Short mmCIF file of C-alpha atoms (C1' of nucleotides) in Angstrom, two decimals:
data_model
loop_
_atom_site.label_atom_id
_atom_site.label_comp_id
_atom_site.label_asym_id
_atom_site.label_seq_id
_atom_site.Cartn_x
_atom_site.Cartn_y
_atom_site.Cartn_z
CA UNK S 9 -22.62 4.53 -1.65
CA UNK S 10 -20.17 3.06 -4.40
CA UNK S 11 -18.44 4.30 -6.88
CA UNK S 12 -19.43 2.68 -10.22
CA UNK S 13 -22.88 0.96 -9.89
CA UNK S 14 -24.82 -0.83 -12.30
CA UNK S 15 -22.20 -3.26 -13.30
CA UNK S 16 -21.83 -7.57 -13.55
CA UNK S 17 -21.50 -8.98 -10.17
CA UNK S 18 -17.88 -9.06 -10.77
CA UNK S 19 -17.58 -5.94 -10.60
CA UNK S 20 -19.65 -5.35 -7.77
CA UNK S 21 -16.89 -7.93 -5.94
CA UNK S 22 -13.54 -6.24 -7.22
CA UNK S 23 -14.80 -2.79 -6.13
CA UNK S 24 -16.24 -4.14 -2.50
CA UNK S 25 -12.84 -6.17 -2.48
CA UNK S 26 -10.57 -3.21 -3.22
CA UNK S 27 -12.19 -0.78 -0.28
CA UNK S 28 -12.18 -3.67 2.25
CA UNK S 29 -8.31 -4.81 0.83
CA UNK S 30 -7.05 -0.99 1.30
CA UNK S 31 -8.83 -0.35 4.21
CA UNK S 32 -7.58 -3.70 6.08
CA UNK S 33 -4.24 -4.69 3.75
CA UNK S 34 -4.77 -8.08 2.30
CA UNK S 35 -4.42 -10.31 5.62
CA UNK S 36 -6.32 -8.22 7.27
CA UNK S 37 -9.13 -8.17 5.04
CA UNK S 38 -11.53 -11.21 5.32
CA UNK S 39 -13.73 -12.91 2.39
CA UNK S 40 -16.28 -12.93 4.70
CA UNK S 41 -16.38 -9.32 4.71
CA UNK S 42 -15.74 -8.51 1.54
CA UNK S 43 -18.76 -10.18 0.12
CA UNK S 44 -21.01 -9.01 2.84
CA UNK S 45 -20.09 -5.69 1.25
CA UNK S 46 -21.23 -6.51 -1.92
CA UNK S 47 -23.80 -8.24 -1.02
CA UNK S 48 -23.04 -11.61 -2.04
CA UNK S 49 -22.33 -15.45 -1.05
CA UNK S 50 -18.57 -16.12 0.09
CA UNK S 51 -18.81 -18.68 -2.74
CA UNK S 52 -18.98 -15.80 -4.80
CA UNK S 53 -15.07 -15.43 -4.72
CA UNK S 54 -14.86 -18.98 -5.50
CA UNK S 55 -16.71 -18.80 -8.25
CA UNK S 56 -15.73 -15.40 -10.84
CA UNK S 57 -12.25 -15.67 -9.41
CA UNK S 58 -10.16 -18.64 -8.16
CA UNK S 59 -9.29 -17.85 -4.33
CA UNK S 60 -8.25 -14.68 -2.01
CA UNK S 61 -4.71 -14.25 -3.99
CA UNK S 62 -6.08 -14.10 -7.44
CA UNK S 63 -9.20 -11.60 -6.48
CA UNK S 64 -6.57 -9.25 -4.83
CA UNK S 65 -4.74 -9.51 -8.54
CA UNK S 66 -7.50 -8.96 -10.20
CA UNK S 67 -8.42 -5.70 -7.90
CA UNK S 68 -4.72 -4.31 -8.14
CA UNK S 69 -4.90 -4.51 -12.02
CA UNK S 70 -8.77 -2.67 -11.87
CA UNK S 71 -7.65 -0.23 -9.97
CA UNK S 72 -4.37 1.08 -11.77
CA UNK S 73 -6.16 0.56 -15.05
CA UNK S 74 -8.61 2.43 -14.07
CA UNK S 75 -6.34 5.42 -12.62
CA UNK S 76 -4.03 4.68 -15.64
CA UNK S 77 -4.97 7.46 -18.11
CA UNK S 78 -3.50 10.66 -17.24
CA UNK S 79 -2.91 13.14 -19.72
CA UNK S 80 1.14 13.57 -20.34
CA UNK S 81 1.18 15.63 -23.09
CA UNK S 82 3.65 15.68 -25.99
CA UNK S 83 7.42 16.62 -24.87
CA UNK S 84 7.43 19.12 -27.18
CA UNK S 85 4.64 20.73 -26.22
CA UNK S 86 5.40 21.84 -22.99
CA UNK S 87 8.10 23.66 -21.42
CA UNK S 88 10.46 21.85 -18.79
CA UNK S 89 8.63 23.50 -16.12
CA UNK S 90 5.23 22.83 -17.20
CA UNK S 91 5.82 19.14 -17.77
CA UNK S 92 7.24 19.06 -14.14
CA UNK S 93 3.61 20.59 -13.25
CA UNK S 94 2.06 17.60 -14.85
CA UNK S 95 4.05 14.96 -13.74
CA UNK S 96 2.89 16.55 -10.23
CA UNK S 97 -0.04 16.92 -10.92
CA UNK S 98 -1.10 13.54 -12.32
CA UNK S 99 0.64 11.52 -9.19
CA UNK S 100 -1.30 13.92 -7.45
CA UNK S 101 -4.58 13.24 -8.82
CA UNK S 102 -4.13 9.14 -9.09
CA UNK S 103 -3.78 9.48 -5.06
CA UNK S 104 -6.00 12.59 -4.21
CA UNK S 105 -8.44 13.09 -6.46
CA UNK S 106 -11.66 12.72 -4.88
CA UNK S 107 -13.56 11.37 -8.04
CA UNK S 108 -12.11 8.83 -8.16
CA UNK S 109 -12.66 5.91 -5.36
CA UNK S 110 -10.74 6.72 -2.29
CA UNK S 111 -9.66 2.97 -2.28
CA UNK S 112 -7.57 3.20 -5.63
CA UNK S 113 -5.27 4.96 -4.10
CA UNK S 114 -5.23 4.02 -0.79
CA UNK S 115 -4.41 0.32 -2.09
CA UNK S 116 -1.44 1.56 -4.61
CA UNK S 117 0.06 3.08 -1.82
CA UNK S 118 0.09 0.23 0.39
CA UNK S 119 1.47 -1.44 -2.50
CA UNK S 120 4.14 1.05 -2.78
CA UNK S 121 5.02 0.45 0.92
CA UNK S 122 5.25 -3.34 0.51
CA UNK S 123 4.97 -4.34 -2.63
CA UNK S 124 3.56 -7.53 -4.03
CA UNK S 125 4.69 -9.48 -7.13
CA UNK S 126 2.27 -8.66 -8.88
CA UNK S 127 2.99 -4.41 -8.24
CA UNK S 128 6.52 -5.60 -9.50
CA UNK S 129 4.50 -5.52 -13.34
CA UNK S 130 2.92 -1.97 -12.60
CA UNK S 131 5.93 -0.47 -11.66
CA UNK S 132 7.80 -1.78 -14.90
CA UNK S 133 4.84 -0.89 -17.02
CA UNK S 134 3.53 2.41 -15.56
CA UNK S 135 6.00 4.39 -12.86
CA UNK S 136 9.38 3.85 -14.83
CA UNK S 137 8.13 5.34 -17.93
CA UNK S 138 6.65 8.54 -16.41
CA UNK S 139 9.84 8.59 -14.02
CA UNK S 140 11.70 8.90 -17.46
CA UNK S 141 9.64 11.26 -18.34
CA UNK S 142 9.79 13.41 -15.26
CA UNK S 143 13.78 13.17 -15.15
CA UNK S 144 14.26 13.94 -19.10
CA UNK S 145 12.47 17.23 -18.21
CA UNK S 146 14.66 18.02 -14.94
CA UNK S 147 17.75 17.41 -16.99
CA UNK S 148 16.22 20.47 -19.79
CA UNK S 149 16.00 22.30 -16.57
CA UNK S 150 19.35 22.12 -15.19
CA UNK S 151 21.73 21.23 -17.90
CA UNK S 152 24.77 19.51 -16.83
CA UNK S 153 24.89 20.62 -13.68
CA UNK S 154 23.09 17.33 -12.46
CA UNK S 155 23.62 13.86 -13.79
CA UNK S 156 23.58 9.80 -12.58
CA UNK S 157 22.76 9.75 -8.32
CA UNK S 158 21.80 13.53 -8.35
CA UNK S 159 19.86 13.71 -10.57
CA UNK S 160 17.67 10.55 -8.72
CA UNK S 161 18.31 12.27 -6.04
CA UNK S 162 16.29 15.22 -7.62
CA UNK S 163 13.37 12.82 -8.67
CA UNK S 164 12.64 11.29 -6.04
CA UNK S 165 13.18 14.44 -3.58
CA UNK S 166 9.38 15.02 -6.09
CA UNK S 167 8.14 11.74 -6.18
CA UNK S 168 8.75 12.02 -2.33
CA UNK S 169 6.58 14.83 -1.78
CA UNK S 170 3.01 13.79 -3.66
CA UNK S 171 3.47 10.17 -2.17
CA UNK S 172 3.58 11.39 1.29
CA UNK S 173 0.05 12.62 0.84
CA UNK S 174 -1.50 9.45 0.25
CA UNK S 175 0.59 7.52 2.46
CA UNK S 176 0.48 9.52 6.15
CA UNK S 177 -3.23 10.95 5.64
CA UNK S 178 -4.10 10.08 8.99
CA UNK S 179 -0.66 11.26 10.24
CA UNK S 180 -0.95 14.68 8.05
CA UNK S 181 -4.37 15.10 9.67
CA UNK S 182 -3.77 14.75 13.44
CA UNK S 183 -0.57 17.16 12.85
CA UNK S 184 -2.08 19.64 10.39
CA UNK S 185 -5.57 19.26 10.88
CA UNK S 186 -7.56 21.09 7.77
CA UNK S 187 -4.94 21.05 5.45
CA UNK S 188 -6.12 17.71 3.31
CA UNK S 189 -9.52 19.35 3.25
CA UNK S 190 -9.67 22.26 0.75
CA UNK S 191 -11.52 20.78 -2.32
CA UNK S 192 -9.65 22.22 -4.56
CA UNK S 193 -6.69 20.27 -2.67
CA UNK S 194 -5.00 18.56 -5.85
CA UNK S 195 -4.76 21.15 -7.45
CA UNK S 196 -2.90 23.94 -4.78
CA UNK S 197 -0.87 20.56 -3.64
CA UNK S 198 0.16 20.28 -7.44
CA UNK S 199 1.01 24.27 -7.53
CA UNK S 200 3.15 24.03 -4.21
CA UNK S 201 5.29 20.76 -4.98
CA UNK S 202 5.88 22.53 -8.11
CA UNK S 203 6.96 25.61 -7.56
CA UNK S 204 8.98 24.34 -4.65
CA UNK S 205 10.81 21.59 -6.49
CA UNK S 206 11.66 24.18 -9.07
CA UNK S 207 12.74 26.65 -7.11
CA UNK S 208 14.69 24.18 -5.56
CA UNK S 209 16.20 22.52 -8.88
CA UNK S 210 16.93 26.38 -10.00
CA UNK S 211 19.17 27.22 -7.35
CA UNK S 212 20.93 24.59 -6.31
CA UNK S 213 24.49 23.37 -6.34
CA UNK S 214 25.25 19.75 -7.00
CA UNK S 215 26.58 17.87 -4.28
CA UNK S 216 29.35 16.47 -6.40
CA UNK S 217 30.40 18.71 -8.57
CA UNK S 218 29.03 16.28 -11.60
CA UNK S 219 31.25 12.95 -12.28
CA UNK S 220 32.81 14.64 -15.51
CA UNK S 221 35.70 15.80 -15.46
CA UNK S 222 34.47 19.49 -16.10
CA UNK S 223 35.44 22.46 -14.08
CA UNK S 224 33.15 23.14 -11.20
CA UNK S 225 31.12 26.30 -12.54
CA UNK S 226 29.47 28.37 -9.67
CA UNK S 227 25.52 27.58 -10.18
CA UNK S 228 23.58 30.55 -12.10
CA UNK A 17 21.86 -12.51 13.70
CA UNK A 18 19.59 -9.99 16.36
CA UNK A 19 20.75 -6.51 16.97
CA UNK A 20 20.93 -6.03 21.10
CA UNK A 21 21.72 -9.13 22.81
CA UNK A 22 21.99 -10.57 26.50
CA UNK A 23 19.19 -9.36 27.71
CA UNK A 24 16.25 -10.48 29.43
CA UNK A 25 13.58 -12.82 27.42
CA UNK A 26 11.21 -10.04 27.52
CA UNK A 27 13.37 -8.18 25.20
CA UNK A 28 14.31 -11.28 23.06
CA UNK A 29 10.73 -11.56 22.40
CA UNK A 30 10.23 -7.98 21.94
CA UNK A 31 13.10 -7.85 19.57
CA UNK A 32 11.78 -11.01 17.38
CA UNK A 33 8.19 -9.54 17.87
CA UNK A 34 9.60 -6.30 15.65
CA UNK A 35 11.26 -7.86 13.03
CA UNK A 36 8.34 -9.97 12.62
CA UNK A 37 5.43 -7.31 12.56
CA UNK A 38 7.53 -5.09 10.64
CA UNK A 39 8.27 -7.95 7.61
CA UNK A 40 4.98 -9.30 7.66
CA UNK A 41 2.71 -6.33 9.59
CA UNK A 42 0.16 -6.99 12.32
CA UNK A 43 -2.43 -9.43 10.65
CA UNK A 44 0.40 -11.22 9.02
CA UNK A 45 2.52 -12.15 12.10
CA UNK A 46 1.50 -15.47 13.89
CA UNK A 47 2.43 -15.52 17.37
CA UNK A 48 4.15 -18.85 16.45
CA UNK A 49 6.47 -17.39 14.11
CA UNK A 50 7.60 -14.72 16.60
CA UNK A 51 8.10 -17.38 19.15
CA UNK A 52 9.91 -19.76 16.92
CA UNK A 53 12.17 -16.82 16.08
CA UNK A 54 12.88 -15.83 19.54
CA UNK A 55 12.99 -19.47 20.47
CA UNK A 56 10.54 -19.55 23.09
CA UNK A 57 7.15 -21.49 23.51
CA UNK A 58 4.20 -19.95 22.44
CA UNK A 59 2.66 -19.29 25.74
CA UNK A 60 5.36 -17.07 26.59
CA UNK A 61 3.30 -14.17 24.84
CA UNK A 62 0.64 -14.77 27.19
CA UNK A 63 3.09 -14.96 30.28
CA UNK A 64 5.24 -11.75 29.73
CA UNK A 65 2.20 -9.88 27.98
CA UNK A 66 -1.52 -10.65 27.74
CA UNK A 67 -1.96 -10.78 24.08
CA UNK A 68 -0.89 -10.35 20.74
CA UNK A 69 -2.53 -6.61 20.96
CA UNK A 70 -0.37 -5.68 23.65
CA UNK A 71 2.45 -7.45 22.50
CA UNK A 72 2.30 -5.53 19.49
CA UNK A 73 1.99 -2.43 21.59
CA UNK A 74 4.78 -2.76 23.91
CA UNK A 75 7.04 -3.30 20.91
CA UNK A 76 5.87 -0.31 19.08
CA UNK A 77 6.73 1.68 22.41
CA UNK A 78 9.98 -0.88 22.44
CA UNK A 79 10.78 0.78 19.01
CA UNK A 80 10.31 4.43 19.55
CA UNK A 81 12.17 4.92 23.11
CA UNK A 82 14.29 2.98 21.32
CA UNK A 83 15.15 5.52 18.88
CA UNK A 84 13.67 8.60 20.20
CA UNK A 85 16.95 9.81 21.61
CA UNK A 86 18.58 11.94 19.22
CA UNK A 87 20.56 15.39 19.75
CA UNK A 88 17.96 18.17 18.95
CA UNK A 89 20.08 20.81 20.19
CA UNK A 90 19.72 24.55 21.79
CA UNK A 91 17.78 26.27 19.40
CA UNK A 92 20.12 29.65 20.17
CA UNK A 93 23.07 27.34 18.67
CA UNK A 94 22.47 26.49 15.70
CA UNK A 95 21.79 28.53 12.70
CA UNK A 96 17.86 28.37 10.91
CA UNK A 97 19.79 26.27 8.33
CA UNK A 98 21.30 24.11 10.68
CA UNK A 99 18.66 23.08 12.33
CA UNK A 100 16.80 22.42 9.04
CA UNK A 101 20.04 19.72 8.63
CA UNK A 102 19.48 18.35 12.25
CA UNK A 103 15.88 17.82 11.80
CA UNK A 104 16.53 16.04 8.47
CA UNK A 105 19.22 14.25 9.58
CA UNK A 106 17.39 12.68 12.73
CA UNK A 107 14.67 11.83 10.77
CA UNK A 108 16.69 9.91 8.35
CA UNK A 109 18.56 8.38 11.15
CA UNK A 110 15.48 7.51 12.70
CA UNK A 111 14.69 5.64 9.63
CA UNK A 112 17.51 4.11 8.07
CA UNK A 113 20.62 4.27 10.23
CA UNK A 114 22.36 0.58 9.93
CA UNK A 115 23.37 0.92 12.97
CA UNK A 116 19.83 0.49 14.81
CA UNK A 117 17.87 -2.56 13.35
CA UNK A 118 16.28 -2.10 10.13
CA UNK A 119 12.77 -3.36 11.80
CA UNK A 120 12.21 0.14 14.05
CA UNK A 121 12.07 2.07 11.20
CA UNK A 122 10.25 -0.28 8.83
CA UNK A 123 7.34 -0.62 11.69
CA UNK A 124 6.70 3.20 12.21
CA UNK A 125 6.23 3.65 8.59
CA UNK A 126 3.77 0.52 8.53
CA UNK A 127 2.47 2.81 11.63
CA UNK A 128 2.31 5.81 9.54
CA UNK A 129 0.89 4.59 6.83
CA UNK A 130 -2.19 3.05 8.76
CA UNK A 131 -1.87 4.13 12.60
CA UNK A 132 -3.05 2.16 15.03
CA UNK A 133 -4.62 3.69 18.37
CA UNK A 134 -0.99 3.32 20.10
CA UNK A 135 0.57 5.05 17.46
CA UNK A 136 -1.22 8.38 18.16
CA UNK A 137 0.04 9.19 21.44
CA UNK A 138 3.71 8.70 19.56
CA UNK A 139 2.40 11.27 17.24
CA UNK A 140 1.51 13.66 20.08
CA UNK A 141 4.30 13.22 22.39
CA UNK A 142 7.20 13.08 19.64
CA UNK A 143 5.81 14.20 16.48
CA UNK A 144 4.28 17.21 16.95
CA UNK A 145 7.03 18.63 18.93
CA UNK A 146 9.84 18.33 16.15
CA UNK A 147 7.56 19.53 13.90
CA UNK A 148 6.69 22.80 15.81
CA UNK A 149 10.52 22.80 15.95
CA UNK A 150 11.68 22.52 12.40
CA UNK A 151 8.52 24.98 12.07
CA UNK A 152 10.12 27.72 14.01
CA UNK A 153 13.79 27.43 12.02
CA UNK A 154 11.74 27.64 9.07
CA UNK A 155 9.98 30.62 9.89
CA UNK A 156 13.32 32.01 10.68
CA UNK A 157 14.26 31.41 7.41
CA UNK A 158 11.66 33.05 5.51
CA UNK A 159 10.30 35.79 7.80
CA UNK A 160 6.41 36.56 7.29
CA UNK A 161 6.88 35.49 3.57
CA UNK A 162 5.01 32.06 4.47
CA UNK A 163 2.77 31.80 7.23
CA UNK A 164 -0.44 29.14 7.90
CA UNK A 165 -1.25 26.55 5.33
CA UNK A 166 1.60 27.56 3.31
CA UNK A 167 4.10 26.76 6.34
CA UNK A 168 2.56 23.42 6.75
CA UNK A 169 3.24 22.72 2.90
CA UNK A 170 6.83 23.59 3.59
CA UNK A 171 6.84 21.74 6.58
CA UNK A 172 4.84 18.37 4.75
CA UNK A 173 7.65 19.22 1.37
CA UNK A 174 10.17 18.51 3.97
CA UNK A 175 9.30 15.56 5.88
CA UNK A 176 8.04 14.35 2.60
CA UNK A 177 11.23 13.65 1.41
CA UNK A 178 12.62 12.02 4.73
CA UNK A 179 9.54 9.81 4.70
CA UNK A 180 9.69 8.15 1.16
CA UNK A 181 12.87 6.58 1.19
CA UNK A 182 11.80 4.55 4.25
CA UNK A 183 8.25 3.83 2.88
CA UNK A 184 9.81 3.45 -0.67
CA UNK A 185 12.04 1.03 -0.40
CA UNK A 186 11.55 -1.41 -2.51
CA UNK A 187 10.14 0.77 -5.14
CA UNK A 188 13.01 3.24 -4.82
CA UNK A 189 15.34 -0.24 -5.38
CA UNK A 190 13.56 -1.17 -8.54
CA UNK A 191 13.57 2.40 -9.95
CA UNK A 192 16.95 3.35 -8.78
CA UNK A 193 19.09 0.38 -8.02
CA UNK A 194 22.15 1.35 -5.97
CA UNK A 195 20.38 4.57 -4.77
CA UNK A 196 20.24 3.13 -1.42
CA UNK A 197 23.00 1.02 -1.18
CA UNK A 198 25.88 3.58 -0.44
CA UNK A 199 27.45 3.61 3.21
CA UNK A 200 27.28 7.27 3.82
CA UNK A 201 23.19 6.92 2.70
CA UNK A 202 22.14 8.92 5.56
CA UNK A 203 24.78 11.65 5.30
CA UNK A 204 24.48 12.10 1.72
CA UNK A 205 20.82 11.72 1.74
CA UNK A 206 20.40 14.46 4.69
CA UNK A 207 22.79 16.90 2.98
CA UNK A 208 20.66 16.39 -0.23
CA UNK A 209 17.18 17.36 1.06
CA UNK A 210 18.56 19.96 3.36
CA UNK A 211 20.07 21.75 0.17
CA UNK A 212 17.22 20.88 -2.08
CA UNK A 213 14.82 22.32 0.94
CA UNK A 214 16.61 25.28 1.36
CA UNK A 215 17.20 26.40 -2.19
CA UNK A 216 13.13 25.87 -2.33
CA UNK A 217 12.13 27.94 0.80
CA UNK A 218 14.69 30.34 -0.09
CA UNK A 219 13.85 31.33 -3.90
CA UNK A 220 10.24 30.39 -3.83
CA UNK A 221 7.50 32.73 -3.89
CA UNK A 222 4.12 32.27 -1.61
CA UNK A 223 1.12 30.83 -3.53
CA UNK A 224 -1.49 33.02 -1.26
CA UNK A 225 1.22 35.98 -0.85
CA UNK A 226 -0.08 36.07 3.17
CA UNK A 227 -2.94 36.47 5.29
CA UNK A 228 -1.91 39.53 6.45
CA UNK A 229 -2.28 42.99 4.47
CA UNK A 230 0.90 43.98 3.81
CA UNK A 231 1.96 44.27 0.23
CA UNK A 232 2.85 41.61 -1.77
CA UNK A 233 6.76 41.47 -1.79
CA UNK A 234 8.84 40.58 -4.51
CA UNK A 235 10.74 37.80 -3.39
CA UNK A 236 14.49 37.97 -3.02
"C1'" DA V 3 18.39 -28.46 51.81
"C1'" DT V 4 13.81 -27.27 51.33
"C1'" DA V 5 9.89 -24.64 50.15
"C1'" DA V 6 7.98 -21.13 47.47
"C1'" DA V 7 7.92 -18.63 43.30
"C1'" DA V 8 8.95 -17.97 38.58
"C1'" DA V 9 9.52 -19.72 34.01
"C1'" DT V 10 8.89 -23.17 30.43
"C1'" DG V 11 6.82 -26.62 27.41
"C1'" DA V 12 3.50 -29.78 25.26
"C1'" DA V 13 -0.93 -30.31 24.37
"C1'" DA V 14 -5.68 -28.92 23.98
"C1'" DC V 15 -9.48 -25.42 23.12
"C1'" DA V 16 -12.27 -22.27 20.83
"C1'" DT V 17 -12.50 -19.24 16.85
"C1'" DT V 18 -11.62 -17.57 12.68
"C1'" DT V 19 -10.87 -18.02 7.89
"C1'" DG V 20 -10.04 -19.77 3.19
"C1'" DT V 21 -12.09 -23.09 0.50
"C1'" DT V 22 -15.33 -26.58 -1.24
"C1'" DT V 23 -19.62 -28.96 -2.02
"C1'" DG V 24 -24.04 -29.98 -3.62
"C1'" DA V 25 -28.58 -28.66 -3.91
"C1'" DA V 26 -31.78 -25.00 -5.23
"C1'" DA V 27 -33.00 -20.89 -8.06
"C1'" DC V 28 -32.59 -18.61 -12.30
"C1'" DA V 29 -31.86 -17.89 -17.09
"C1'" DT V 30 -31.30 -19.46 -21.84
"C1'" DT V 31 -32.01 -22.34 -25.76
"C1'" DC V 32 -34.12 -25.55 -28.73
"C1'" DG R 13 -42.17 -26.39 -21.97
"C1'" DA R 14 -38.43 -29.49 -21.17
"C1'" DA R 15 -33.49 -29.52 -21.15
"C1'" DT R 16 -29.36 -27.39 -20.40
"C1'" DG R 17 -26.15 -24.24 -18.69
"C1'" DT R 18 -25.35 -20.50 -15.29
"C1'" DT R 19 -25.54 -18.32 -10.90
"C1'" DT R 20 -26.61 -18.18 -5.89
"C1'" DC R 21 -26.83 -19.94 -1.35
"C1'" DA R 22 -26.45 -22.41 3.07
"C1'" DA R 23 -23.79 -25.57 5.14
"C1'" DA R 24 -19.67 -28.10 5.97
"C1'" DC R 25 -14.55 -28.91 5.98
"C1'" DA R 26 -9.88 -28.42 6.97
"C1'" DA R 27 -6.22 -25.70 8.27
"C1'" DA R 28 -4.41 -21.91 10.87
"C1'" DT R 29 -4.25 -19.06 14.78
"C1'" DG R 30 -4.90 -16.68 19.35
"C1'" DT R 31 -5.39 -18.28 23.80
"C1'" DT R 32 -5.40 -21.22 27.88
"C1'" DT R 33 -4.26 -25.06 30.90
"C1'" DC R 34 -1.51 -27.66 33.76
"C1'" DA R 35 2.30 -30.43 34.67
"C1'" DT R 36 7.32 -29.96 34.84
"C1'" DT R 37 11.59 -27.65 35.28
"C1'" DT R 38 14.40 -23.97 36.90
"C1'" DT R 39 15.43 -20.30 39.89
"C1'" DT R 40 15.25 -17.81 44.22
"C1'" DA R 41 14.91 -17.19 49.07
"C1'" DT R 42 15.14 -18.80 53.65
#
DNA sequence: ATAAAAATGAAACATTTGTTTGAAACATTC
DNA sequence: GAATGTTTCAAACAAATGTTTCATTTTTAT
């Protein structure tokens, strides 16, 4: 019934700890029940970690190291638009994909919602590098036309659409019943947000006409 | 220091209940911090409501009549775009107006993000319905082009948006400092996704070019 | 003004929960 | 095989928390 089997009793604690801390949130989660799930003493905790705070630290780091290697490919590999695909497609897979534990996600997205000092480290280290990454590629895409609040505005309008996913399942499924369910769901998720970000970054017009002193050119 | 003042104690506790749940979520409130804040004894909770369940329920209802009342007008007068704006707008509003407290909007994303039995009637009775209606100005907007699943993508790209900067925050501050800090947010915000949407539904082409068996159509 | 009802407050109660302890079971090493 | 270090377990502890009680104060109605 778990993911990763066969491993130290450590382990067997941070991956009991992480469904039980993204299922419940961290208050709501109980050492009690968290070693029940794995099968162990409540000492347990105690003993390969120091108390409640430190486990949850130790299961925030296993799970984004564990979802951490995603394939971004050299810049100059890939066209604009096809690095846009895999920026979608890799936030897409760190939340959806269903081989990896359901909990990995489910607990980075709580984090997202109200983060904890020690998230303040993983979004440092891992989302402002591939948020870099994601605007240097909108910028090859629409020139100057975009540039300092617009073109944030433009990343997170993406980032906005593969979090929602993750973060309003239960939501998504009472109002759209069937669509999370496909199995090839990353993937046509990935293809959508794509093609409707770029059509989207094509044709629009700036909202202020760029904070250069430039004349205002009539979009494509 | 509280947003709506002079009013019965009910509604001082009901106020201090929401800021409370919303900063520190369900499991994390004590009664005895909500009291303290609405200065009041701690057996109040049990005297005005039973429990800390229904406590906790009438302030999520508290919150949503709260700020359920927005103008969704005649569909006849407004425009398919326009009404995309209204939608967008009221959502926004609904999360991050200044002008209402910050806690209303803060709890129903801690609602959407893990719902609690309450929360799905609120999904039912106010949900659903602006969804069928910014469902109908989109199919407006892009005739039998997008129908089904592929609507509901539009519809999820959308709300998407709306959604993150509320559930976001503090991420969205660390990534983007002084993103959310302007005056106009809301306004600027809401004219953003409405164009971004709109330049997307407009110029993009279906991924499963219709159910139905008419020829696939080169998209405008 | 007086009686009834409503509201408040301090303390106590019963659980839950994080944490610790110390003995027993197990493994490892010399 | 004894000695030593490591891991597990049941029980206990202390603090926190939801809930209740009951006496007291305040308000309302007659």
């Amino acid at each position: 019934m778990n993911s990763t089997e066969a491993d130290g009793p450590q382990d067997r604690l941070l991956d009991a700890a992480g469904e039980v801390f993204a299922e419940r949130g961290f208050d709501g989660a109980t050492i009690r029940e968290i070693t029940r799930q794995a099968g162990m003493n409540v000492a347990a905790v105690n003993y390969y970690f120091r108390d409640k705070d430190e486990l949850y630290a130790a299961t925030l780091r296993h799970a984004h190291s564990a979802a951490c290697e995603l394939p971004y490919a050299e810049e100059a590999a890939l066209s604009a638009e096809e690095r846009v695909h895999v920026f979608v497609q890799n936030l897409l897979r760190r939340f959806l994909d269903p081989l990896r534990p359901r909990w990995h996600g489910q607990l980075m997205a709580r984090e997202m919602a109200s983060p904890t000092r020690i998230f303040g480290q993983v979004i440092e280290e891992a989302f402002r590098p591939k948020c870099a990454w994601l605007q240097r590629a909108l910028v090859e895409l629409c020139g100057d036309r975009f540039s300092g609040a617009d073109l944030d505005y433009l990343t997170t309008s993406i980032i906005g659409q593969c979090t929602f996913y993750r973060q309003n399942r239960q939501v998504i499924q009472s109002l759209f019943p069937g669509l999370l369910s496909p199995d090839n769901l990353v993937e046509r998720l990935a293809r959508h947000i794509t093609d409707f970000s770029l059509a989207a970054v094509r044709n629009m017009k700036p909202h202020h006409p760029s904070l250069s002193n430039e004349p205002i050119l009539k979009s494509r």
